[in-house]
mmCIF file of C-alpha atoms (C1' of nucleotides) in Angstrom:
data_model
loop_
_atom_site.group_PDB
_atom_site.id
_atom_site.type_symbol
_atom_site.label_atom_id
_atom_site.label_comp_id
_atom_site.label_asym_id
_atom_site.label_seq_id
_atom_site.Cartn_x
_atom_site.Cartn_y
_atom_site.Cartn_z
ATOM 1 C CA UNK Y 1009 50.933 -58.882 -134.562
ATOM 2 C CA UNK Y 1010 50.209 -59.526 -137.973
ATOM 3 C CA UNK Y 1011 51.347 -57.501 -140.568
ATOM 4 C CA UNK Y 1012 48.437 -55.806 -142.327
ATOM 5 C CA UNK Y 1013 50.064 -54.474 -145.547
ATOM 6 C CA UNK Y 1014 47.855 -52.695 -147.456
ATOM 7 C CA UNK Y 1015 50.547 -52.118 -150.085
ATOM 8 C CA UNK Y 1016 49.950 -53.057 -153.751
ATOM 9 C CA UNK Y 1017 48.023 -51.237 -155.866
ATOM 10 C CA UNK Y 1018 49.081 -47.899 -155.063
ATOM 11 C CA UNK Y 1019 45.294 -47.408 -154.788
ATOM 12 C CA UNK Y 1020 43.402 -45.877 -151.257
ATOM 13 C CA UNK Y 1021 44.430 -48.456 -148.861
ATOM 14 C CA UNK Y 1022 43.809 -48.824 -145.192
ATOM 15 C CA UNK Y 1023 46.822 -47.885 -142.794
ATOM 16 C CA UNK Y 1024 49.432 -50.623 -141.746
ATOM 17 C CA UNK Y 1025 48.927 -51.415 -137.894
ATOM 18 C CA UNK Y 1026 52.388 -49.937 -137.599
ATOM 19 C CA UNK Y 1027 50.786 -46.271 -138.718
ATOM 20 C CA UNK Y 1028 48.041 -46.895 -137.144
ATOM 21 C CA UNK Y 1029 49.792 -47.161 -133.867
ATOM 22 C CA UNK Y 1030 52.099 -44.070 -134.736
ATOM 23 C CA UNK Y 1031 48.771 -42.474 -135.427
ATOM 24 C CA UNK Y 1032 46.904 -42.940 -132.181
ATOM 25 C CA UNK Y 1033 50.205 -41.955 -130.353
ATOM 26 C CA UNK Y 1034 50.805 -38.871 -132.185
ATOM 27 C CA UNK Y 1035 46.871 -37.874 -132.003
ATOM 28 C CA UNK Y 1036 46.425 -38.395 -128.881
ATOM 29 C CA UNK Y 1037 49.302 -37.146 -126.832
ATOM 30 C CA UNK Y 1038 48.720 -33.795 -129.024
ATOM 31 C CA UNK Y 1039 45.285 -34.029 -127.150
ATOM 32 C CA UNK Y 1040 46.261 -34.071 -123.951
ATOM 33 C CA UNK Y 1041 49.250 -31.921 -124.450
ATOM 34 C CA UNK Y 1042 46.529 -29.036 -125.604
ATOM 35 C CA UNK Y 1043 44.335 -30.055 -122.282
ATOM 36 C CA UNK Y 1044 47.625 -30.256 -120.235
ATOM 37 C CA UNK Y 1045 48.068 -26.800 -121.545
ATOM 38 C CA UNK Y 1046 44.730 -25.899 -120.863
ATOM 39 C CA UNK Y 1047 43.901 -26.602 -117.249
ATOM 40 C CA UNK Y 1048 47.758 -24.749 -116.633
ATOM 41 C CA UNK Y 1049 46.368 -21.882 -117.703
ATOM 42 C CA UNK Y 1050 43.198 -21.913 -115.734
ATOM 43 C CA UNK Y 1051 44.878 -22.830 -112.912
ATOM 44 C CA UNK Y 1052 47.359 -19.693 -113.371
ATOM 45 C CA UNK Y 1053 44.803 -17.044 -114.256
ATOM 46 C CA UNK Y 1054 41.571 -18.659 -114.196
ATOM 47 C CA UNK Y 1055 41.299 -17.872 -118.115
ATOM 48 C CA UNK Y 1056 40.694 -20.197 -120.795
ATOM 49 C CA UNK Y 1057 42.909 -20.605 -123.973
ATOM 50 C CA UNK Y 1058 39.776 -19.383 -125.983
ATOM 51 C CA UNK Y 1059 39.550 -16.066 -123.375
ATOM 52 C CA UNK Y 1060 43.483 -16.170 -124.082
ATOM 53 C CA UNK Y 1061 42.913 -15.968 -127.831
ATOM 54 C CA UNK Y 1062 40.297 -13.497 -127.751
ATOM 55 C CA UNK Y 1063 42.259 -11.059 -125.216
ATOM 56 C CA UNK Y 1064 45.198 -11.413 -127.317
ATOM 57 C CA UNK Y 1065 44.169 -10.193 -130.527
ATOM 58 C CA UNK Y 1066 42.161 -7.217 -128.900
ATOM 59 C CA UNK Y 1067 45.214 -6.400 -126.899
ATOM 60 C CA UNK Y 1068 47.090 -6.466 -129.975
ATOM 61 C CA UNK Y 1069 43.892 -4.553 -132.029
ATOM 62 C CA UNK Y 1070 44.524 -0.361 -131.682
ATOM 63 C CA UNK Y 1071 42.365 1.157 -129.302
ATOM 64 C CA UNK Y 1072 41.994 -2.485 -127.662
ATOM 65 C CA UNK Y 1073 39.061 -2.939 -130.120
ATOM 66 C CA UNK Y 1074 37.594 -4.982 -132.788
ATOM 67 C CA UNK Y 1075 35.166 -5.642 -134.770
ATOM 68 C CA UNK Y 1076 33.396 -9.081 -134.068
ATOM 69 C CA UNK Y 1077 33.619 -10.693 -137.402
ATOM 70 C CA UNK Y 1078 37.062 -9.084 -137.841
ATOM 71 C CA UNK Y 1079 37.791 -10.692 -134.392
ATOM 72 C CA UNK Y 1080 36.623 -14.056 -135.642
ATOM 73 C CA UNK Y 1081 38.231 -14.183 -139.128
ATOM 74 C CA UNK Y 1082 41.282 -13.055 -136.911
ATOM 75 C CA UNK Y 1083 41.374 -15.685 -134.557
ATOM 76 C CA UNK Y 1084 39.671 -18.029 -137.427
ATOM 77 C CA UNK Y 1085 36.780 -18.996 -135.404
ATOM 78 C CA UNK Y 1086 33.324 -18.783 -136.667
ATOM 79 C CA UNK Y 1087 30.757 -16.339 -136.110
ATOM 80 C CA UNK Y 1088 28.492 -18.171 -133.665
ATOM 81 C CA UNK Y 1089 31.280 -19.700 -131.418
ATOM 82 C CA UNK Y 1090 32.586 -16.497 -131.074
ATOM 83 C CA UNK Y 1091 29.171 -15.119 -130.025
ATOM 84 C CA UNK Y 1092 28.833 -17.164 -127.464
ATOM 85 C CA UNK Y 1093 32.356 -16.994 -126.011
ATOM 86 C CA UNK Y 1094 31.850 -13.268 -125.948
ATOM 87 C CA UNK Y 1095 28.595 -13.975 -124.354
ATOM 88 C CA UNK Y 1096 30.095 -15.680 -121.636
ATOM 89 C CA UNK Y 1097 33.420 -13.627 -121.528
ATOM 90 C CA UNK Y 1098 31.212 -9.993 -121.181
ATOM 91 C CA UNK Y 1099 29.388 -11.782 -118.161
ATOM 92 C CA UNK Y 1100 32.684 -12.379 -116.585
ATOM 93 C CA UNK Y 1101 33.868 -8.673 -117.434
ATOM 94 C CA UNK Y 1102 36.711 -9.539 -119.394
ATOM 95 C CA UNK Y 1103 35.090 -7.276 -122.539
ATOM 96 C CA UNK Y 1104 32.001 -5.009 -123.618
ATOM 97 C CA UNK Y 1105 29.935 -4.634 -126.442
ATOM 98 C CA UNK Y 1106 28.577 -1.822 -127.989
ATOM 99 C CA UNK Y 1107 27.366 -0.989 -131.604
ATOM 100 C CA UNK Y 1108 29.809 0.209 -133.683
ATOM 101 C CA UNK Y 1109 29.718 3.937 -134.917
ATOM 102 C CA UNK Y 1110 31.129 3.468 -138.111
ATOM 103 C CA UNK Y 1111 29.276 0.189 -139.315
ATOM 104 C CA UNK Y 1112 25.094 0.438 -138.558
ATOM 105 C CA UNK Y 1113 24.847 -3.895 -137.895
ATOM 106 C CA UNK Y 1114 28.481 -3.945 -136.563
ATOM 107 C CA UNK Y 1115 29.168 -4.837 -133.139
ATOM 108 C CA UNK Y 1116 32.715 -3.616 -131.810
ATOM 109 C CA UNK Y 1117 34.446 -5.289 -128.848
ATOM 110 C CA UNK Y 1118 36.217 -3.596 -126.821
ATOM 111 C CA UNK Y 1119 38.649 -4.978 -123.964
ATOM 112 C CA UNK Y 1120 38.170 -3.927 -120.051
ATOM 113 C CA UNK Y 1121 40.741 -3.382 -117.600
ATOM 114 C CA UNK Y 1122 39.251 -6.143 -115.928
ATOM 115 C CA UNK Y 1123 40.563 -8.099 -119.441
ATOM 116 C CA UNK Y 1124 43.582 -6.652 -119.934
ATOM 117 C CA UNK Y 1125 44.987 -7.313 -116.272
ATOM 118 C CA UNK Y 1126 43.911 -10.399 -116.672
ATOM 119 C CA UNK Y 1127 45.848 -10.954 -119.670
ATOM 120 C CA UNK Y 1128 48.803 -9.413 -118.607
ATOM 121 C CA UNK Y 1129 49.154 -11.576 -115.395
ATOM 122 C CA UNK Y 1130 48.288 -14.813 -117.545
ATOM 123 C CA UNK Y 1131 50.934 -14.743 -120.776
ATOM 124 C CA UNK Y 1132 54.244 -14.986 -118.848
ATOM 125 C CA UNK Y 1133 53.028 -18.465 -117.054
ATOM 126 C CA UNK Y 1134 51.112 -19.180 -120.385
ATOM 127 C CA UNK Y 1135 54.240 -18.386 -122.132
ATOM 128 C CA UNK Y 1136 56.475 -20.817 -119.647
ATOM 129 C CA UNK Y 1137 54.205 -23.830 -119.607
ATOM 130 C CA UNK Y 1138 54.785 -23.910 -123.534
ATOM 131 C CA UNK Y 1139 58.197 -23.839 -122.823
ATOM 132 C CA UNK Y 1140 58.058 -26.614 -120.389
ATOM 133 C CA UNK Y 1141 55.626 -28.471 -121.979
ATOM 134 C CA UNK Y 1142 56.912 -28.396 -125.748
ATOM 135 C CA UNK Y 1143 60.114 -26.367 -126.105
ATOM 136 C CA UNK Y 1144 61.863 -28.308 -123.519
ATOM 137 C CA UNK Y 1145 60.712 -31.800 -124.575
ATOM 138 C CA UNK Y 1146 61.768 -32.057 -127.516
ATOM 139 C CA UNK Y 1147 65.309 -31.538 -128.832
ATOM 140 C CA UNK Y 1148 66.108 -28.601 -131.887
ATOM 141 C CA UNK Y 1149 65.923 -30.868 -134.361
ATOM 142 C CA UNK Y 1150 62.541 -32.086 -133.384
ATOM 143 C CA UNK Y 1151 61.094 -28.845 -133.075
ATOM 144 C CA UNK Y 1152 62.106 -28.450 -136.927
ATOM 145 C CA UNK Y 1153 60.409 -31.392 -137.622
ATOM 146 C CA UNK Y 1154 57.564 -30.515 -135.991
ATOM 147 C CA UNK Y 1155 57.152 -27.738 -137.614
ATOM 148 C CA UNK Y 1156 57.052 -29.351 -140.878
ATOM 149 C CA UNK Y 1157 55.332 -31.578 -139.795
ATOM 150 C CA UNK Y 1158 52.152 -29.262 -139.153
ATOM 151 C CA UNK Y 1159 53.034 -27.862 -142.458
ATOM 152 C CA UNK Y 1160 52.276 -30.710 -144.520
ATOM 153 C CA UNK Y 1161 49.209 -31.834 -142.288
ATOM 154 C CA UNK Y 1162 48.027 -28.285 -142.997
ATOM 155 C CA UNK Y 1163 48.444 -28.546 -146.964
ATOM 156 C CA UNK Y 1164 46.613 -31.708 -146.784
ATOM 157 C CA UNK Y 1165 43.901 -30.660 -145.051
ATOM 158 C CA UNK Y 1166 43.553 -27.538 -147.219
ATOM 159 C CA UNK Y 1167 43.637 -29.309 -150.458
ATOM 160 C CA UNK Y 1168 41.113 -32.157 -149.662
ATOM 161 C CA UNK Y 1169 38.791 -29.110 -148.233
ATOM 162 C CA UNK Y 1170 35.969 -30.019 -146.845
ATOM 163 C CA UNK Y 1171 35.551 -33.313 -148.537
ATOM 164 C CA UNK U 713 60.046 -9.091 -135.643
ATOM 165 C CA UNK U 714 62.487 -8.594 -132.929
ATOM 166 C CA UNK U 715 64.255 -11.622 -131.677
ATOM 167 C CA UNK U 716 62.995 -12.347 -128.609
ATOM 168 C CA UNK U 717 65.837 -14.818 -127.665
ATOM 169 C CA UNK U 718 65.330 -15.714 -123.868
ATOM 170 C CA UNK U 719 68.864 -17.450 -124.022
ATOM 171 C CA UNK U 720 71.415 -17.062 -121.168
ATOM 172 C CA UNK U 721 71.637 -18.183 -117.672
ATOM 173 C CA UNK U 722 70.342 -21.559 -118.957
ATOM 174 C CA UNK U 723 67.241 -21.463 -116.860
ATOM 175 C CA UNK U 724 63.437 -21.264 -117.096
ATOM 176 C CA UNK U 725 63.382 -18.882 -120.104
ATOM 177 C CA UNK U 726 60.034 -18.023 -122.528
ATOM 178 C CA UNK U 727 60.322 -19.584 -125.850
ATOM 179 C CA UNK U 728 61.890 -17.195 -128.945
ATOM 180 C CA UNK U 729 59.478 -15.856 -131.595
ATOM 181 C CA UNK U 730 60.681 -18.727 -133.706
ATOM 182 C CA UNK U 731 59.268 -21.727 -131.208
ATOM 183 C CA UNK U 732 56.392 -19.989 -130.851
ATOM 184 C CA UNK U 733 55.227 -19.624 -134.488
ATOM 185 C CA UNK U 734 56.052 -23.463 -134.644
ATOM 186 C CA UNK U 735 54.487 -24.311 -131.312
ATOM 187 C CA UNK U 736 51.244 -22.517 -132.749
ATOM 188 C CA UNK U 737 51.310 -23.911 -136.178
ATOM 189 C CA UNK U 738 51.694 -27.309 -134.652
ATOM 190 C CA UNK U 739 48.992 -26.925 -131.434
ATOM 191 C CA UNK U 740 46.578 -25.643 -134.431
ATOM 192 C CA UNK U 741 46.812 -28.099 -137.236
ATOM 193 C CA UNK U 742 46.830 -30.698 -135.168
ATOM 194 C CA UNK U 743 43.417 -29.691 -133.893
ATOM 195 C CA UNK U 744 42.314 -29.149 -136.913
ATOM 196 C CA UNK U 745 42.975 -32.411 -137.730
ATOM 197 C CA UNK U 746 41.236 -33.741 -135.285
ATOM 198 C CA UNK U 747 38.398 -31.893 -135.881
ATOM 199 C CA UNK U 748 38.047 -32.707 -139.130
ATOM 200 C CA UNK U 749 38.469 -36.236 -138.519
ATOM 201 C CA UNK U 750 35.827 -36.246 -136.259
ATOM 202 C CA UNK U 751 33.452 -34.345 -138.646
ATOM 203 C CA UNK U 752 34.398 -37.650 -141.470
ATOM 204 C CA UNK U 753 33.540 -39.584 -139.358
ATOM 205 C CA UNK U 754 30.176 -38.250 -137.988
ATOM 206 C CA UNK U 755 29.543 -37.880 -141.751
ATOM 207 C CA UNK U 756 29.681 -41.078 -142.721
ATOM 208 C CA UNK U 757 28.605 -42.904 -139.791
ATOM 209 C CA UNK U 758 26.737 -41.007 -137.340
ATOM 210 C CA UNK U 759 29.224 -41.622 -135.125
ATOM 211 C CA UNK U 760 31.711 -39.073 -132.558
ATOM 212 C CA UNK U 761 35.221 -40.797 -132.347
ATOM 213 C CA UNK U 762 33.752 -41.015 -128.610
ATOM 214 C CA UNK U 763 31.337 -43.551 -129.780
ATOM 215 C CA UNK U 764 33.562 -45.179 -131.691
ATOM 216 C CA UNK U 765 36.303 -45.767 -129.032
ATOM 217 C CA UNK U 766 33.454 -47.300 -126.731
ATOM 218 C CA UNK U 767 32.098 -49.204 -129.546
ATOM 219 C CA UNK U 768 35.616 -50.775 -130.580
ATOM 220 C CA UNK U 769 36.362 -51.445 -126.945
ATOM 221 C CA UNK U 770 32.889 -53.540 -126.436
ATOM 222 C CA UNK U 771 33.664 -55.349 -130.062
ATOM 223 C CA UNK U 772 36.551 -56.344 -128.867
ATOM 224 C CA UNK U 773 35.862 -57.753 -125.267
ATOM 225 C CA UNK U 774 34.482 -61.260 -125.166
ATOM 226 C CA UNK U 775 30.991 -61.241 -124.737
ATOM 227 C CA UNK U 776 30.735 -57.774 -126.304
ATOM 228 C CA UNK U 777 30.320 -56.334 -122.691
ATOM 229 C CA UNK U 778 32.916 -54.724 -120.314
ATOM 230 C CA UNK U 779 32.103 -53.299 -116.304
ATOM 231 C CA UNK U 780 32.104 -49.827 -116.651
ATOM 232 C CA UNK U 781 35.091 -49.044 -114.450
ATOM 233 C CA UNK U 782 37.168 -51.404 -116.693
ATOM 234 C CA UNK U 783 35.862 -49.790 -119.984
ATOM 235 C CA UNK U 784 36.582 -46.218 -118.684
ATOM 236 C CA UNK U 785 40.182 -48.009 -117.858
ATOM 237 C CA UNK U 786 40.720 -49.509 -121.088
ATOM 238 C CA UNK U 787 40.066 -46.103 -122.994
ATOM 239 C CA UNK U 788 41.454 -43.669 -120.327
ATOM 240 C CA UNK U 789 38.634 -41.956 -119.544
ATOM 241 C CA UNK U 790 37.476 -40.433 -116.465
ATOM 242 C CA UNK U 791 34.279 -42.635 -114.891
ATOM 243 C CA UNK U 792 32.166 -39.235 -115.110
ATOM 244 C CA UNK U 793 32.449 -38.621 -118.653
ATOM 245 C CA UNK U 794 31.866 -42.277 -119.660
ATOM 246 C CA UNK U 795 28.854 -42.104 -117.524
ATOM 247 C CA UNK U 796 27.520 -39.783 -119.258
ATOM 248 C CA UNK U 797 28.658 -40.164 -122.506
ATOM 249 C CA UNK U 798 26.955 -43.879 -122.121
ATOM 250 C CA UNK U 799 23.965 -42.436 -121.219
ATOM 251 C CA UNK U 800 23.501 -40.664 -124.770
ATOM 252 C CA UNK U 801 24.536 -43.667 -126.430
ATOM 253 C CA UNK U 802 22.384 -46.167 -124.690
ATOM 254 C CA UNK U 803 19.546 -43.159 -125.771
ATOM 255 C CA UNK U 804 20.649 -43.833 -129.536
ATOM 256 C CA UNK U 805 20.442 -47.413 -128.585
ATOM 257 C CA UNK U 806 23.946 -48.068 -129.220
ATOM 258 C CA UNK U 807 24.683 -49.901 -125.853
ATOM 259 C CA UNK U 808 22.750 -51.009 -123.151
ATOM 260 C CA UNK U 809 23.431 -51.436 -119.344
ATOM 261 C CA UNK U 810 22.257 -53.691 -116.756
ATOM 262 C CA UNK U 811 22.972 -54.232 -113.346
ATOM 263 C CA UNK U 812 26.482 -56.701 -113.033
ATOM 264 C CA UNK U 813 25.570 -60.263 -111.838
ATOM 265 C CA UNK U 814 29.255 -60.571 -110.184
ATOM 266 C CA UNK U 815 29.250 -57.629 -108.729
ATOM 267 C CA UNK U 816 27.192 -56.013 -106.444
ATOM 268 C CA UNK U 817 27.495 -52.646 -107.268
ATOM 269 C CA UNK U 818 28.893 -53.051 -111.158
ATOM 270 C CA UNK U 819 27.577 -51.954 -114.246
ATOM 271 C CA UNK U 820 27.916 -53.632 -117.053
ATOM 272 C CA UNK U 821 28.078 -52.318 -120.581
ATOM 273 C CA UNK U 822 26.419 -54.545 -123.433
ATOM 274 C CA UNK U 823 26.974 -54.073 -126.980
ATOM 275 C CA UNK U 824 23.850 -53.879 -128.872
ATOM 276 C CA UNK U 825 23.022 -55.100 -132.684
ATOM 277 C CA UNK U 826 22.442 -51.160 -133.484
ATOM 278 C CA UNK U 827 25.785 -50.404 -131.756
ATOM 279 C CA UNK U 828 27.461 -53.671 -133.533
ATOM 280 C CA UNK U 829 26.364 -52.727 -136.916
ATOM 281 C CA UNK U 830 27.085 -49.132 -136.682
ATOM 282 C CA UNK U 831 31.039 -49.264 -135.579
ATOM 283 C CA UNK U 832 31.263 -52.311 -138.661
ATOM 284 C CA UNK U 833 29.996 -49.700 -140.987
ATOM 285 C CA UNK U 834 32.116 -46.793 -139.667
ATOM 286 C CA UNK U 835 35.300 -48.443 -139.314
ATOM 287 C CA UNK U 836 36.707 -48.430 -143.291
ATOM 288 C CA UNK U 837 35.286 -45.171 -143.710
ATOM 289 C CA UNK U 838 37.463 -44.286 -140.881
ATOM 290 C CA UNK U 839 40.586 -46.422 -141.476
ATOM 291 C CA UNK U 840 40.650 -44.773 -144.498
ATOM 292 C CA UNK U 841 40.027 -41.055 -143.490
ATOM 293 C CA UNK U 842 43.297 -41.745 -141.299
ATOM 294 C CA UNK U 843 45.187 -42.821 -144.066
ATOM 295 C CA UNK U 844 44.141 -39.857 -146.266
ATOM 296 C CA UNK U 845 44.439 -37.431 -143.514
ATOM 297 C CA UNK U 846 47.986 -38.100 -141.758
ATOM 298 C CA UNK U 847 49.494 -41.150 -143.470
ATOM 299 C CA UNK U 848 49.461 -40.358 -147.370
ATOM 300 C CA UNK U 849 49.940 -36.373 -146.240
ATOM 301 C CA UNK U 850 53.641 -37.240 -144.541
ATOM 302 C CA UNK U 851 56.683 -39.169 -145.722
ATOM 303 C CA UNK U 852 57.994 -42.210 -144.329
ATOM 304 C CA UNK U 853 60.602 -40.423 -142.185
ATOM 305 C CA UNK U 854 57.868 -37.819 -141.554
ATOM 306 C CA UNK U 855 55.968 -40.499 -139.655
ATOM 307 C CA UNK U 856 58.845 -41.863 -137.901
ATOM 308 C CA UNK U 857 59.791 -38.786 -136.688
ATOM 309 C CA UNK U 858 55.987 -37.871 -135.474
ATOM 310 C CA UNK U 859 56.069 -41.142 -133.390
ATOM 311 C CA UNK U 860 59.276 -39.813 -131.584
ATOM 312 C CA UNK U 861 58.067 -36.409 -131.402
ATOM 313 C CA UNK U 862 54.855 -38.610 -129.785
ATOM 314 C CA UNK U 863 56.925 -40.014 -127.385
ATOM 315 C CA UNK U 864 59.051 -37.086 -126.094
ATOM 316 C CA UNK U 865 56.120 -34.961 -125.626
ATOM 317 C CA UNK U 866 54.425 -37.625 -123.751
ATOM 318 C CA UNK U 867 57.036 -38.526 -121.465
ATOM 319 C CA UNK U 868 57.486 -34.975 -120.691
ATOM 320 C CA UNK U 869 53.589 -34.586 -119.905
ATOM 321 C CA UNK U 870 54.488 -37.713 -117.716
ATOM 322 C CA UNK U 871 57.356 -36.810 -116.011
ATOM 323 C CA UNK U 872 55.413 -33.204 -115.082
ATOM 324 C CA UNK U 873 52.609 -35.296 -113.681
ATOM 325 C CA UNK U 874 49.653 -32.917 -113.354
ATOM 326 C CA UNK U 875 52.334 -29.486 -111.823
ATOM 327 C "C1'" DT M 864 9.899 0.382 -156.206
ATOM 328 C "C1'" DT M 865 10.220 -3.819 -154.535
ATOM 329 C "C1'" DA M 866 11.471 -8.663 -154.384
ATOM 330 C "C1'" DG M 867 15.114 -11.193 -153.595
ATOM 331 C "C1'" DC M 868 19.793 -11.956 -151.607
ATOM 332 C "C1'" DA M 869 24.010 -11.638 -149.150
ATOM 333 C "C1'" DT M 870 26.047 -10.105 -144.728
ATOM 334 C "C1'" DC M 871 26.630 -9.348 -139.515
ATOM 335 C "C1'" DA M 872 25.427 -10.984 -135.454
ATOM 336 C "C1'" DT M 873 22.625 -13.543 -132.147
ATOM 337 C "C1'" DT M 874 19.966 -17.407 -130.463
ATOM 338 C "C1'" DG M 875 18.362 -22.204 -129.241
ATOM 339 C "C1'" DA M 876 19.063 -26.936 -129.180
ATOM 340 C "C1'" DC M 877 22.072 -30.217 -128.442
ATOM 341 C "C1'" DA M 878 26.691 -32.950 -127.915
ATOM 342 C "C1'" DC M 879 30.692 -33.139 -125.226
ATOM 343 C "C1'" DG M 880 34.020 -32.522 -120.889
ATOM 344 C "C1'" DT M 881 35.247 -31.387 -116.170
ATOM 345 C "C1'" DC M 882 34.427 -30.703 -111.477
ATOM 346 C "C1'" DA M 883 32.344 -31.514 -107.265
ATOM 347 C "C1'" DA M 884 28.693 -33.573 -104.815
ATOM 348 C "C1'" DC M 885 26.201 -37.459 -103.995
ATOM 349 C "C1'" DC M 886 24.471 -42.408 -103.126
ATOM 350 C "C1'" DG M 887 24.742 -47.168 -101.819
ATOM 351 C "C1'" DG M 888 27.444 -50.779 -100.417
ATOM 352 C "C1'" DT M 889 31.560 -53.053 -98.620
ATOM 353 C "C1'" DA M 890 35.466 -53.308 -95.478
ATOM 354 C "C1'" DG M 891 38.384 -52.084 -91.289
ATOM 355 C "C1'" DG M 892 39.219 -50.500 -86.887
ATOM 356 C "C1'" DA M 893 37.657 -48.215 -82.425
ATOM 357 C "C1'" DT F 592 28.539 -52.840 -82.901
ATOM 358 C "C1'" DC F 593 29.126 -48.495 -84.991
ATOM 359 C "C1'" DC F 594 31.872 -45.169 -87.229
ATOM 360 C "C1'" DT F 595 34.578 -44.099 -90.921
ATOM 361 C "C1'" DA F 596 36.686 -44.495 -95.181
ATOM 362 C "C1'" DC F 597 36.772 -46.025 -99.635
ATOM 363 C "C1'" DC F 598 34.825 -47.679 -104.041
ATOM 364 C "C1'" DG F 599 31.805 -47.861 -108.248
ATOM 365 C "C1'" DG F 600 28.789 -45.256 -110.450
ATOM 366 C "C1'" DT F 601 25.527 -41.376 -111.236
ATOM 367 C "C1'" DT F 602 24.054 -36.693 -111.242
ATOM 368 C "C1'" DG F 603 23.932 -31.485 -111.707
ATOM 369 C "C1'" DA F 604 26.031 -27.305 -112.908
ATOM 370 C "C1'" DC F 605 28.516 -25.144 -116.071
ATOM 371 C "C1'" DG F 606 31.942 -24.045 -119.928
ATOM 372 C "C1'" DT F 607 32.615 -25.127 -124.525
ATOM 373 C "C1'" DG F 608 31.572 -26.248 -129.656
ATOM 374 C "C1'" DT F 609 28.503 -27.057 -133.843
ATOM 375 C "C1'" DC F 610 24.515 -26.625 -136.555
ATOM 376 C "C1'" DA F 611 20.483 -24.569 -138.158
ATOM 377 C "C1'" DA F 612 17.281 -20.893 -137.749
ATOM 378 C "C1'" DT F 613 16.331 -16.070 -136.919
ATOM 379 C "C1'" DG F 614 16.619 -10.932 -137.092
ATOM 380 C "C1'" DA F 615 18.197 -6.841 -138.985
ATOM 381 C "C1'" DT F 616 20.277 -4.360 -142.566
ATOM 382 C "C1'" DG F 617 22.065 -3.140 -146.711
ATOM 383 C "C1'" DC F 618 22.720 -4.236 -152.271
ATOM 384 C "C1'" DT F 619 20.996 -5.405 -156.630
ATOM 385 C "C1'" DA F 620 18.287 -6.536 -160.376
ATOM 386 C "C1'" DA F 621 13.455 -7.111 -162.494
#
DNA sequence: TTAGCATCATTGACACGTCAACCGGTAGGA
DNA sequence: TCCTACCGGTTGACGTGTCAATGATGCTAA
């Protein structure tokens, strides 16, 4: 294993292997952690984390309702995904659109009982295999670390933008 | 924000309000950093970090070919989605299969010159999106401690086993 | 007034993943 | 021998995500 310093410089440098081992590691386990998490949830309520997300914040909404774009800035997805998932979620019965009163091109979701049992039986497992598969792994400190962790890959990604 | 703490009698509790907002910040960002990864790298190569994990798997093998069981192996993927991810790349005339003289029933995966040429021109672009993405936006410790937090995590998703 | 222009939402085309079914061939055991 | 079971690989159906284009509707400025 030769050492690939990039060092020197200071300049934009490629990663050391040593990072880029760290790297792959970190990215994916977080991969399969989120996919771990994923088929546990369809298994325990035959809902998706996407259906969880959007059945959370209309739970959450008053009158169980929301606007669509307000639903997507919400849940910051765009406009189109969201479409669709609502497409496919209103097929399944889990919500209904209708046009909103208030704004003439608005569309309002609103969530069914269907949707909202469904939600109700899926956050307490959804809620445990977090627990199980995060929580518990990882001791206090970790979890702190973690957590700053996202924060600074956050600010990074925000300040290089798009670019 | 009431506290939520689950606490007491030690056993399979749901996480506090405080893990939570951590577990979320860190499930999120480091999606988003996937995703934006992936969109560098499709920007400046034409290439999903799919096609790039097949591509540096094939450039690496002697011969520049692999049987398709042992490439699905080598990158952990099921033999389904290499199937068909291989069939879209060997549209874009990245690789190319033919029937495995050894083997009977084998496949075997060729690198092309298109394929060869595309992962060399993608991989500095990428090196370097990794470095300016998760490397230069942590400290030293920061990436020590996102190995371990690797680790843990992983060994937990292990010692679960698909429960 | 009307020609742009932004906004809200949907749609179509396509890439990507998983699951289950399938096919052809090889290997064991009745 | 024949039946079965597995193995390598493909396929189809479907959920999911992005991008670009399309409607439909208001706002604004010549």
């Amino acid at each position: 294993m030769t050492d690939t310093t990039p060092g020197r410089r200071g300049g934009r440098q490629l990663p050391t292997a040593e990072e880029l081992r760290t790297w792959r590691g970190f990215i994916e386990t977080t991969a399969a952690l989120s996919s771990r998490l994923e088929s546990r949830l369809q298994g325990d309520s035959a809902l998706s984390t996407g259906d969880y997300a959007v059945l959370l914040a209309l739970s959450e909404a008053q009158g169980q309702a929301m606007r669509s774009s307000e639903l997507a800035s919400h849940i910051g997805w765009e406009r189109s995904r969201l479409s669709h998932h609502l497409g496919r979620m209103e097929r399944r019965g889990l919500i209904r659109r209708q046009e909103c009163a208030t704004v003439p091109r608005g569309a309002e979701v609103l969530l069914t009982k269907v949707g909202a049992d469904a939600f109700a039986g899926a956050t307490v497992p959804h809620l445990r295999a977090i627990r199980e598969l995060f929580v518990d792994a990882l001791t206090p400190d970790q979890i702190v670390a973690a957590g700053e962790i996202a924060t600074a890959l956050r600010a990074r990604l925000d300040t290089l933008g798009k670019g």
